[in-house]
CSV table of C-alpha atoms and ligand atoms in Angstrom, one decimal:
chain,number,residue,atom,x,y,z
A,195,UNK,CA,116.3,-191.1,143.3
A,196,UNK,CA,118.8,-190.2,140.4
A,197,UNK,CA,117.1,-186.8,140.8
A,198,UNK,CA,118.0,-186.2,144.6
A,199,UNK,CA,121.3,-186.8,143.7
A,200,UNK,CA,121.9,-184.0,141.2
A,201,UNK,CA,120.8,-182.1,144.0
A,202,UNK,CA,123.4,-178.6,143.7
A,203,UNK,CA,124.3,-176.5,147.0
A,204,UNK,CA,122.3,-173.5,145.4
A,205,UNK,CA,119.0,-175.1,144.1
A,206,UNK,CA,116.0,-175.0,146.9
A,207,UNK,CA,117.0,-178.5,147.5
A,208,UNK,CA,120.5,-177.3,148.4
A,209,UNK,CA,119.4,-175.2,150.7
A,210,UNK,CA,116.8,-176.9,152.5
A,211,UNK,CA,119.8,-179.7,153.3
A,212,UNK,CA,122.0,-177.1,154.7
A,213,UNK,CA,119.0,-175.2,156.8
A,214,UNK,CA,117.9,-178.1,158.1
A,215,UNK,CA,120.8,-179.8,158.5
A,216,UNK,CA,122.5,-176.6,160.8
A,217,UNK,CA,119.1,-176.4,162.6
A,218,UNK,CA,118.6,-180.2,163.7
A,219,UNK,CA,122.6,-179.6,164.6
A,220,UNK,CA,121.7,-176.8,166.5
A,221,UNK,CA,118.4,-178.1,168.1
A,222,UNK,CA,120.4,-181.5,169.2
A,223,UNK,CA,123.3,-179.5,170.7
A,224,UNK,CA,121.1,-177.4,173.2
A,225,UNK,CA,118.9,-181.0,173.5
A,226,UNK,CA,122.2,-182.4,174.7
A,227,UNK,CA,123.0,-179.6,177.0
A,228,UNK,CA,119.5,-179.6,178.4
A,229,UNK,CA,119.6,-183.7,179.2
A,230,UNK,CA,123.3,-183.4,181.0
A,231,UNK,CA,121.8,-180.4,183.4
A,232,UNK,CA,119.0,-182.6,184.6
A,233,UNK,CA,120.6,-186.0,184.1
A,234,UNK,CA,124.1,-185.3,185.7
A,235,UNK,CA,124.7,-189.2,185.7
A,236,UNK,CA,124.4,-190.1,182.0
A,237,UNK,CA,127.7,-189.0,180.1
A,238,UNK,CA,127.8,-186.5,177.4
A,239,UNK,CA,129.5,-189.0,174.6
A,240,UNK,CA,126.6,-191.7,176.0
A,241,UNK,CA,123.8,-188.4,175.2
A,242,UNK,CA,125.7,-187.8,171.7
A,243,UNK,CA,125.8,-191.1,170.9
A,244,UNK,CA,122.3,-192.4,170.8
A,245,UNK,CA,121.0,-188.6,170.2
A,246,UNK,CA,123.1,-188.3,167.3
A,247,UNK,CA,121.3,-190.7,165.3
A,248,UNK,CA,118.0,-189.9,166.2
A,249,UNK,CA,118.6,-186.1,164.8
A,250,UNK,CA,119.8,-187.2,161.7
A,251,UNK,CA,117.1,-189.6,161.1
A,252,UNK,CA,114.4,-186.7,161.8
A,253,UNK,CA,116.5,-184.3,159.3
A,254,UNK,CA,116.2,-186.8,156.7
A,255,UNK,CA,112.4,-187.6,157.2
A,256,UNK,CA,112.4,-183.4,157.4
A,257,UNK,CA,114.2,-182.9,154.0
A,258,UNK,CA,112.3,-185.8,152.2
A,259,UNK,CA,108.7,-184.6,153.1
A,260,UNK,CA,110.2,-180.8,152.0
A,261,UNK,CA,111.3,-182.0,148.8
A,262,UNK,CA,108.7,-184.0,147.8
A,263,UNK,CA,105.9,-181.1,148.8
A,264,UNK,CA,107.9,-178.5,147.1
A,265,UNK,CA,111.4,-179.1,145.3
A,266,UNK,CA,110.4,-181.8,143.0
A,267,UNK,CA,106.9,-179.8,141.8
A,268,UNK,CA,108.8,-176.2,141.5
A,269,UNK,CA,111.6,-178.0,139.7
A,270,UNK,CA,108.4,-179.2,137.3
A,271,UNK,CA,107.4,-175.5,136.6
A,272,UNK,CA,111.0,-174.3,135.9
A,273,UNK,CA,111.2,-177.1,133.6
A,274,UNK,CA,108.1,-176.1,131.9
A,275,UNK,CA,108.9,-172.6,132.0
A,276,UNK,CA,112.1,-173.3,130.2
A,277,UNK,CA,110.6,-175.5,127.4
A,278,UNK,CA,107.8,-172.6,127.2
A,279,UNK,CA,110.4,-170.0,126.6
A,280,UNK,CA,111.8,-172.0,124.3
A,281,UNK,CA,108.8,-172.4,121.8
A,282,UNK,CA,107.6,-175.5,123.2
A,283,UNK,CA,103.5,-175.4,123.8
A,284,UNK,CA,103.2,-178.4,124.1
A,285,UNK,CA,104.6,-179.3,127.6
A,286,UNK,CA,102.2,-179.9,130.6
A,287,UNK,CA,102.9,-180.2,134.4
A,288,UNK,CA,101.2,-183.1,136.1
A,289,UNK,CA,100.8,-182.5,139.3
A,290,UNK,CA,97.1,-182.8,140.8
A,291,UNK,CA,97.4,-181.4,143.9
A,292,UNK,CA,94.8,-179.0,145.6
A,293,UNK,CA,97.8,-176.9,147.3
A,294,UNK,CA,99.5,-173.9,146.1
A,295,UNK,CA,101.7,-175.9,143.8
A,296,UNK,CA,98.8,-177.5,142.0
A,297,UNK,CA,97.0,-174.4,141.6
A,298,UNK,CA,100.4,-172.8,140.2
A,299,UNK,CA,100.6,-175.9,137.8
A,300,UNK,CA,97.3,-175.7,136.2
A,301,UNK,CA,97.5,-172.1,135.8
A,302,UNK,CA,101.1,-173.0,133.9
A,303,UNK,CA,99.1,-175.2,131.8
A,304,UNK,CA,96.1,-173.0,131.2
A,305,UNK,CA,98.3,-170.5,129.9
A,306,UNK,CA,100.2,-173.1,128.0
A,307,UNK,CA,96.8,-174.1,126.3
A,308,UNK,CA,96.0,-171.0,125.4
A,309,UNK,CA,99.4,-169.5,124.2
A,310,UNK,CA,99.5,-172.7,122.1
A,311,UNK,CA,95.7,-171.9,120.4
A,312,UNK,CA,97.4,-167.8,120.0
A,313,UNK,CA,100.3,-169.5,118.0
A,314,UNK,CA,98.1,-171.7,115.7
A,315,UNK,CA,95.2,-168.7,115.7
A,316,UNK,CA,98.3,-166.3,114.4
A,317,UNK,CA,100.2,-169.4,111.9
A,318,UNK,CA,96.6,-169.2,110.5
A,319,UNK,CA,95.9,-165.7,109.7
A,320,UNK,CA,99.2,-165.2,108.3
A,321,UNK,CA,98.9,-167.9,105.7
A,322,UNK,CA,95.4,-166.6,105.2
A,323,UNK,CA,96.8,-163.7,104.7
A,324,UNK,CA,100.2,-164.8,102.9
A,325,UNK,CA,97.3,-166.3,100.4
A,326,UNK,CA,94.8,-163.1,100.4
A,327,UNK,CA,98.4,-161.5,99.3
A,328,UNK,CA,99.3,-163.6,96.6
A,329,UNK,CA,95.4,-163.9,95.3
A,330,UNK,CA,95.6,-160.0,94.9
A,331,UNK,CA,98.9,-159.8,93.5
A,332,UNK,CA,97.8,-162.2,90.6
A,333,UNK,CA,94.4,-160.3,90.2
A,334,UNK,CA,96.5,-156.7,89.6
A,335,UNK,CA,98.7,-159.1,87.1
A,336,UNK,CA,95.7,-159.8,85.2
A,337,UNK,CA,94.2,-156.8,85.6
A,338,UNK,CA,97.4,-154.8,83.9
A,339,UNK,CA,98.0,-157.6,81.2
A,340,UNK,CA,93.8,-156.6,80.5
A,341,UNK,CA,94.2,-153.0,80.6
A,342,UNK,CA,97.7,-153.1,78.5
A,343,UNK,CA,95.5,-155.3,75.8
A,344,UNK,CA,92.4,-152.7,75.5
A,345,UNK,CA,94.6,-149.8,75.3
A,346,UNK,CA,96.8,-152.2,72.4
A,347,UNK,CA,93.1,-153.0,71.1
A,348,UNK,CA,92.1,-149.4,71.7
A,349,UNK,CA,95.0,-148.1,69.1
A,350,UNK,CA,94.6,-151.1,67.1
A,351,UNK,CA,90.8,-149.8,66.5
A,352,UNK,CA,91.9,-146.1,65.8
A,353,UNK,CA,93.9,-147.2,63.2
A,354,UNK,CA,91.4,-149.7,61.7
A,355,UNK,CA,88.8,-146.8,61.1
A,356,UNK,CA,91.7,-144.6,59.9
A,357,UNK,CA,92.5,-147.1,57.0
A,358,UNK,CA,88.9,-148.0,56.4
A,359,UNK,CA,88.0,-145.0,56.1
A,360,UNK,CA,90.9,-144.3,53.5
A,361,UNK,CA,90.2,-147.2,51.5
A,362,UNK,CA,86.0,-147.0,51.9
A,363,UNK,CA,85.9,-144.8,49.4
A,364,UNK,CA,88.6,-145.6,46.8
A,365,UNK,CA,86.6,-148.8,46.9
A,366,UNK,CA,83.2,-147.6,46.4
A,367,UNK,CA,84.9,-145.9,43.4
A,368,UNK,CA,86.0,-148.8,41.7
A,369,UNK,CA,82.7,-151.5,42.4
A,370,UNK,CA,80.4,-148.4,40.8
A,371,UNK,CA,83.1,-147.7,38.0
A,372,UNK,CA,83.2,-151.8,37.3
A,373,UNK,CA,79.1,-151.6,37.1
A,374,UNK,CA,79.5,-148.7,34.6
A,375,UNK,CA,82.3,-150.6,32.8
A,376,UNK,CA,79.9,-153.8,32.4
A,377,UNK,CA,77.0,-152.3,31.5
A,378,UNK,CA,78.8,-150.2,28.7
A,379,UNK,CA,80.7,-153.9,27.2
A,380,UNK,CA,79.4,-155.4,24.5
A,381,UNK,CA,77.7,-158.7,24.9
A,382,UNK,CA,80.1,-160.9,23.0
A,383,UNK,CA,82.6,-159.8,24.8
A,384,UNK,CA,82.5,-162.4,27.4
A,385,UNK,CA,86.1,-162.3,29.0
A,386,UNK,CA,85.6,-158.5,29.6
A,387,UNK,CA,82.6,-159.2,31.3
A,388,UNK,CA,83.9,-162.2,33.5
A,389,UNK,CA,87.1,-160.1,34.3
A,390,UNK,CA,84.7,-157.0,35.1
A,391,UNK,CA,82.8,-159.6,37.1
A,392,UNK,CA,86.0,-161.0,39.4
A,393,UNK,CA,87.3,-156.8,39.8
A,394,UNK,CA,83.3,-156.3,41.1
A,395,UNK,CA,83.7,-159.7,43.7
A,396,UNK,CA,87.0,-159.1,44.8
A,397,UNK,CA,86.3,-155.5,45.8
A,398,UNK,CA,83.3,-156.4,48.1
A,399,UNK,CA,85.2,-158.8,49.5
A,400,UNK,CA,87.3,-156.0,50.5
A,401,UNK,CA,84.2,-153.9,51.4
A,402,UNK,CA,83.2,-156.7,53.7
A,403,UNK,CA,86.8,-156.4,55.4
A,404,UNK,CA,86.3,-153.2,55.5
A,405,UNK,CA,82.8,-153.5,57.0
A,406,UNK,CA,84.4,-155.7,59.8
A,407,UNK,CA,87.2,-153.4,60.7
A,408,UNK,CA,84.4,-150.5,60.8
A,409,UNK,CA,82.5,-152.6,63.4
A,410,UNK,CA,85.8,-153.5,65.5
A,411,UNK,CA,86.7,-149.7,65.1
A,412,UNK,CA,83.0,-148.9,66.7
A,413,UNK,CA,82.2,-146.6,63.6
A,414,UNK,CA,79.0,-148.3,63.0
A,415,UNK,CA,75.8,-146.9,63.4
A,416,UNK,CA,73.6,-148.6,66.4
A,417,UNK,CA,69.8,-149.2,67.4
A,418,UNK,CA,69.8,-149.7,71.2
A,419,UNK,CA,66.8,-151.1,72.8
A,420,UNK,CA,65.7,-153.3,76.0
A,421,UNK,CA,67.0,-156.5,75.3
A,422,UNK,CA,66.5,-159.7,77.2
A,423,UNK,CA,69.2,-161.9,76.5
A,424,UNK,CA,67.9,-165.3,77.2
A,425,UNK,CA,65.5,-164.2,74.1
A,426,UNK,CA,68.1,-163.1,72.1
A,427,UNK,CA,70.6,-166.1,72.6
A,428,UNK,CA,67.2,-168.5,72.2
A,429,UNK,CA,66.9,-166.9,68.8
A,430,UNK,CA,70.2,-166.8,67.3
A,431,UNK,CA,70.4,-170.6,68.7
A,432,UNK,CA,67.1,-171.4,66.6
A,433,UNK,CA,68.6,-169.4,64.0
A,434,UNK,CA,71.8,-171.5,63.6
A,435,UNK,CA,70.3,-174.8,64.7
A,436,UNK,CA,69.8,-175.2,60.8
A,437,UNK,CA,72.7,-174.9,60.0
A,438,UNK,CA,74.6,-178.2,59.3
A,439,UNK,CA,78.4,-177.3,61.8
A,440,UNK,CA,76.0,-177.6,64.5
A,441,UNK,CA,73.3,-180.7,63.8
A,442,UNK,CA,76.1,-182.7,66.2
A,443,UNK,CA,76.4,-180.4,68.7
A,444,UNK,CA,74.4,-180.0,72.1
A,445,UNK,CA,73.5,-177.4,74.1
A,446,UNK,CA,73.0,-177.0,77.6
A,447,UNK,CA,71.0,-173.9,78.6
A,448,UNK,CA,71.5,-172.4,82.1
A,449,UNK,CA,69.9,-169.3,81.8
A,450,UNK,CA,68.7,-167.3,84.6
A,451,UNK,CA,64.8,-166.4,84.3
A,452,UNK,CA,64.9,-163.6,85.9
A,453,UNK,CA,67.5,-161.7,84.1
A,454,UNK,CA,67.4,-158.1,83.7
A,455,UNK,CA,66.8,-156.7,80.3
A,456,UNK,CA,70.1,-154.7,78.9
A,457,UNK,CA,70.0,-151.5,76.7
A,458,UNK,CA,71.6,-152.7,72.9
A,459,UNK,CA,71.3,-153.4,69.5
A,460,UNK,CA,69.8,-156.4,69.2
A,461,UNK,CA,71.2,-157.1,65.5
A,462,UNK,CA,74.9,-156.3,66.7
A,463,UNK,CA,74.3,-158.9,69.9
A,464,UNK,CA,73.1,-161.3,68.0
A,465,UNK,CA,76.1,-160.9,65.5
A,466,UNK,CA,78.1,-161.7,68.6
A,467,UNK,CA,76.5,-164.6,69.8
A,468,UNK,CA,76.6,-165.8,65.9
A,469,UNK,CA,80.6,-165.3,65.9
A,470,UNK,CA,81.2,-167.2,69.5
A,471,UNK,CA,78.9,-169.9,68.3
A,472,UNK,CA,81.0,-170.3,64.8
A,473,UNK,CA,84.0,-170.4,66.6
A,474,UNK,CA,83.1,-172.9,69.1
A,475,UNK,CA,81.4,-174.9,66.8
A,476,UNK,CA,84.4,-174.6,64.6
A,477,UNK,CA,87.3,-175.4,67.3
A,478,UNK,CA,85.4,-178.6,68.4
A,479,UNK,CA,84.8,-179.9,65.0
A,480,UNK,CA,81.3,-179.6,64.8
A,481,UNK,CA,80.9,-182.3,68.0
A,482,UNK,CA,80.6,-181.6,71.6
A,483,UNK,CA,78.8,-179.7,74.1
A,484,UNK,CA,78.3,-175.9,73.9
A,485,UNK,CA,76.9,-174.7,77.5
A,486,UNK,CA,75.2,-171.4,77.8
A,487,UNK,CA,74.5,-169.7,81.1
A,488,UNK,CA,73.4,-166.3,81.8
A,489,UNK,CA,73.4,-164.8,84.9
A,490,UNK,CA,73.9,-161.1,86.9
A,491,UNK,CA,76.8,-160.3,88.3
A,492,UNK,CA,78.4,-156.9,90.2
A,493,UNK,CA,81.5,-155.6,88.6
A,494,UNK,CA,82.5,-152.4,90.9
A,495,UNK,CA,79.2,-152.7,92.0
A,496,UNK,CA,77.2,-151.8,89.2
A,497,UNK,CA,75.0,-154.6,87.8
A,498,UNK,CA,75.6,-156.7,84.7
A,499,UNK,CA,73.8,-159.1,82.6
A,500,UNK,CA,76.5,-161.9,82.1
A,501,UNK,CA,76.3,-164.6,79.5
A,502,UNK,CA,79.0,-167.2,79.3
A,503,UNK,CA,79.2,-169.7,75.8
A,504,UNK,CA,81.3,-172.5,76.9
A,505,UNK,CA,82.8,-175.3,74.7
A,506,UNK,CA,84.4,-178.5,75.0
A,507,UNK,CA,86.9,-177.9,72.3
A,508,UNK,CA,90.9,-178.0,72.8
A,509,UNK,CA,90.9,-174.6,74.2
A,510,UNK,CA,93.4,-171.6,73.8
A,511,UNK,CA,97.2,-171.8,74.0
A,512,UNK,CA,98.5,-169.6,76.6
A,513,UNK,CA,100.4,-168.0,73.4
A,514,UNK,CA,97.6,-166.9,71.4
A,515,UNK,CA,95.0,-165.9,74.0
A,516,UNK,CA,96.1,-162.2,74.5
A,517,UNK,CA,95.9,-161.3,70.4
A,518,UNK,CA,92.3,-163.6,69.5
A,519,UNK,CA,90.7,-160.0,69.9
A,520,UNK,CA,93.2,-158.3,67.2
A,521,UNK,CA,91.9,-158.1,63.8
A,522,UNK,CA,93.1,-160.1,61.5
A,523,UNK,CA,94.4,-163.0,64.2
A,524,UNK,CA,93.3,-166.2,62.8
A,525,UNK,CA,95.0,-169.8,63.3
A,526,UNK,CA,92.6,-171.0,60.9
A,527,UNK,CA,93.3,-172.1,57.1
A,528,UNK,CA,93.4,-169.4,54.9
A,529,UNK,CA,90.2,-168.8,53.0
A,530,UNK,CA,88.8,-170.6,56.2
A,531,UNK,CA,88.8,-167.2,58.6
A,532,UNK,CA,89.2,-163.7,58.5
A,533,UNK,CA,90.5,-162.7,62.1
A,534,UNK,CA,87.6,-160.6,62.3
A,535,UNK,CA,85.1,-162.3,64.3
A,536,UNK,CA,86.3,-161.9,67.5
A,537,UNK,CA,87.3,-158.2,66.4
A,538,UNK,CA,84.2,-157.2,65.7
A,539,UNK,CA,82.6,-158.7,68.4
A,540,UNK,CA,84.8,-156.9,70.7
A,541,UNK,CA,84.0,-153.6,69.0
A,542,UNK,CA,80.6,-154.3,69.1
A,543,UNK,CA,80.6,-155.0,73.0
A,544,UNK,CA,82.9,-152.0,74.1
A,545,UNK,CA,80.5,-149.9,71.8
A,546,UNK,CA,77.4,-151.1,74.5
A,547,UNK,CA,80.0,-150.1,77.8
A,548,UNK,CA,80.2,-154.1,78.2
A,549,UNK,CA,83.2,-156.3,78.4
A,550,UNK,CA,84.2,-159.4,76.2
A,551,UNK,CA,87.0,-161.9,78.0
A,552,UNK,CA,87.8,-165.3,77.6
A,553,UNK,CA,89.1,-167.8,79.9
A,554,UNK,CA,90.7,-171.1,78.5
A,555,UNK,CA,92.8,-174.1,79.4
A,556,UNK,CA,94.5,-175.9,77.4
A,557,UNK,CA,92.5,-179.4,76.6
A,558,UNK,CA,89.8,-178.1,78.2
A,559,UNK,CA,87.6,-175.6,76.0
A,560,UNK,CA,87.2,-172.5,75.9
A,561,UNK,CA,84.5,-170.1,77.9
A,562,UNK,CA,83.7,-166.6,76.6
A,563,UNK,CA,81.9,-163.7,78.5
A,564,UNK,CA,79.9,-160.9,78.1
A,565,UNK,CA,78.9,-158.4,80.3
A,566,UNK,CA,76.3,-155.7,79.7
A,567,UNK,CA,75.2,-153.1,82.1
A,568,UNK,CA,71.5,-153.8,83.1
A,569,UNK,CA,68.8,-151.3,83.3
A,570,UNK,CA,68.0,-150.4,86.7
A,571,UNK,CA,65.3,-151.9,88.1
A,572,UNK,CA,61.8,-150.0,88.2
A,573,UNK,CA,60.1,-151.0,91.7
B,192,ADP,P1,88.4,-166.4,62.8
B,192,ADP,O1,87.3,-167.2,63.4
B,192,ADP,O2,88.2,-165.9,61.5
B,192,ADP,O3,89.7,-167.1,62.9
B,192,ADP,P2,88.1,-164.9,65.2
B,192,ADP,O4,88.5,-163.5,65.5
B,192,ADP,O5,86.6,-165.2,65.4
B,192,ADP,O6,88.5,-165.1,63.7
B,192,ADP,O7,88.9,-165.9,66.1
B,192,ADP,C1,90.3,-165.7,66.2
B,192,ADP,C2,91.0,-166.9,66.6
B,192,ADP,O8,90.7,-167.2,68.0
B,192,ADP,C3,90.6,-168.2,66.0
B,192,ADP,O9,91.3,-168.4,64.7
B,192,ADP,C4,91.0,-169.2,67.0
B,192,ADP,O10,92.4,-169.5,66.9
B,192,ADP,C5,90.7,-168.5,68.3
B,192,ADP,N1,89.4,-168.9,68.9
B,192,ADP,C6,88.3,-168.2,68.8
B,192,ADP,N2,87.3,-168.9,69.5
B,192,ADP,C7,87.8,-170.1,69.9
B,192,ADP,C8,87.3,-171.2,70.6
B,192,ADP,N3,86.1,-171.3,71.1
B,192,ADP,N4,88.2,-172.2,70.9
B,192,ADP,C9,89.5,-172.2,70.5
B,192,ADP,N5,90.0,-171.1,69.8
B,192,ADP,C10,89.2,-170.1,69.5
């Protein structure tokens, strides 16, 4: 009821009052006109008076049946149409009818339904692709930080062989000078001999620094061969199983049967495997779980032998990860490490066109891979 009364001169409603209105006005005028001609006796104001009613009465039953067939539903769809244009999807008509109106109504709703499935299909795709976006943008992050750290590495290793190189042979000098030295002292003289002794040590220390910055530098020579690496890892692990840092340490082998063989030097390898095993073994203090996996993986689709050596130490601080490949990095105790291992091991991997990387979290341990190309395949 509230709604017939907000009923406004230009709406349908409006207009259907004033049409119908001015037509039963009309149609009852000429009615009266018609009754005086052939009823003479009955007076106009008598004809007016009980005719009058009777027009209004049909004018109102008129307009109602009009506005409930067609106002009320049309003033549905402009509703809806507003609330539509206005972002809303989730307004719906109810009307059931089989007429025009109905037909109009589930059509507004059909395309209600599926404007509303177009917004959520589109709200979708662009956080798919707001997170394709950001996935990429941290992938070329890390993939400049990489590069920036093997061409830092890559002059880092030019200048290794440069200075081991200068100081090779210097050194070579003075440990077959010393030998000369000791074998020319006398006997008795036992504190020559000792200090002789301590110059010969202390020198191939230095060769053996020098030996590790050759191998980071790639200068050394190389014996490549197939190589499976689940053989390889199997023997450096029955190799080091000895050894007392790892009697309290487990392993859990994942390795992939059917691995391709890889073209390398199976003495450098295994001198990786022995430097990722030291450290991991070293960082969990001697207790924990050391996983090893190998696998084949696609990097820009050429085909790699990966293996992963995973421990459950504290892992890497955010700091330090970007320099554990430089030589001489070490946040071990001094006479503990040498910064080498990794440095070599790096070396020794870009030397086979593989790739070293670690991935750590803090608290978590610390997972180191290598890739090496694979041999193709013979059918
Ligand atoms: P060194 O073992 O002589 O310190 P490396 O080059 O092998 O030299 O290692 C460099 C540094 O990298 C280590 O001192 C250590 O801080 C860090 N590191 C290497 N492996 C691990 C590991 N598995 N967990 C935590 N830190 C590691």
């Amino acid at each position: 009821m509230r709604s017939l009364l907000k009923i406004r001169v230009h709406s349908i409603a409006g207009k259907l009052i004033l049409g119908i209105g001015s037509l039963m006005v009309f149609v009852g005028f000429l009615f009266a006109l018609t009754f005086n001609k052939e009823f003479p006796d009955v007076p106009l104001e008598k004809t007016f008076y009980y005719g009058g009613p009777f027009v209004v009465i049909i004018s109102v039953i008129l307009f109602l049946i009009l506005y409930f067939l067609v106002t009320k539903p049309l003033s549905y769809l402009v509703e809806g149409m507003k609330r539509l244009s206005a972002g809303d999807m989730d307004y719906r008509i109810n009307i059931d009818s089989d007429d025009e109106i109905g037909l109009l109504a589930h059509s507004f709703n059909a395309m209600s339904d599926e404007l509303k499935e177009y917004k959520e299909k589109m709200e979708n795709w662009t956080k798919e692709l707001e997170e394709e976006v950001q996935k990429k943008a941290t992938e070329i992050y890390k993939a400049q930080e990489q590069l920036i750290n093997t061409e830092k590495l890559a002059s880092l290793g030019r200048m290794a062989a440069g200075v081991a190189h200068e100081i090779n042979n210097p050194l070579t000098g003075i440990v077959t000078f010393s030998h000369l030295m000791l074998r020319r002292t006398p006997p008795e003289n036992v504190q020559d001999i000792e200090d002789i002794n301590t110059i010969i040590d202390q020198a191939e220390r230095c060769s053996k620094i020098i030996k590790g910055l050759l191998g980071f530098s790639r200068k050394t020579a190389s014996e490549k061969g197939p190589v499976n690496l689940n053989t390889l890892i199997s023997n450096t692990l029955a190799m080091v199983g000895r050894q007392s840092r790892f009697h309290n340490i487990r392993f859990d082998m994942r390795l992939d049967p059917s691995i391709p063989e890889v073209v390398a030097d199976p003495n450098q390898i295994q001198q990786v495997f022995l430097n990722l095993l030291i450290n991991a073994a070293d960082a969990m203090e001697k207790k924990g779980t050391v996983t090893i996996a190998t696998r084949v993986v696609k990097n820009n689709g050429r085909e790699s032998a990966e293996l992963e050596i995973t421990d459950t130490g504290p892992g890497i601080p955010e700091e330090i990860i970007g320099k554990i490949f430089e030589p001489f990095f070490t946040t071990k105790p001094a006479g503990k490490g040498t910064g080498l291992g990794l440095a070599v091991s790096y070396g020794i991997i870009k030397k086979h066109e593989g790739v070293i990387f670690v991935k750590s979290q803090l608290g978590k341990g610390a997972s180191f891979y290598i890739h090496l190309p694979v041999l193709p395949r013979t059918a």
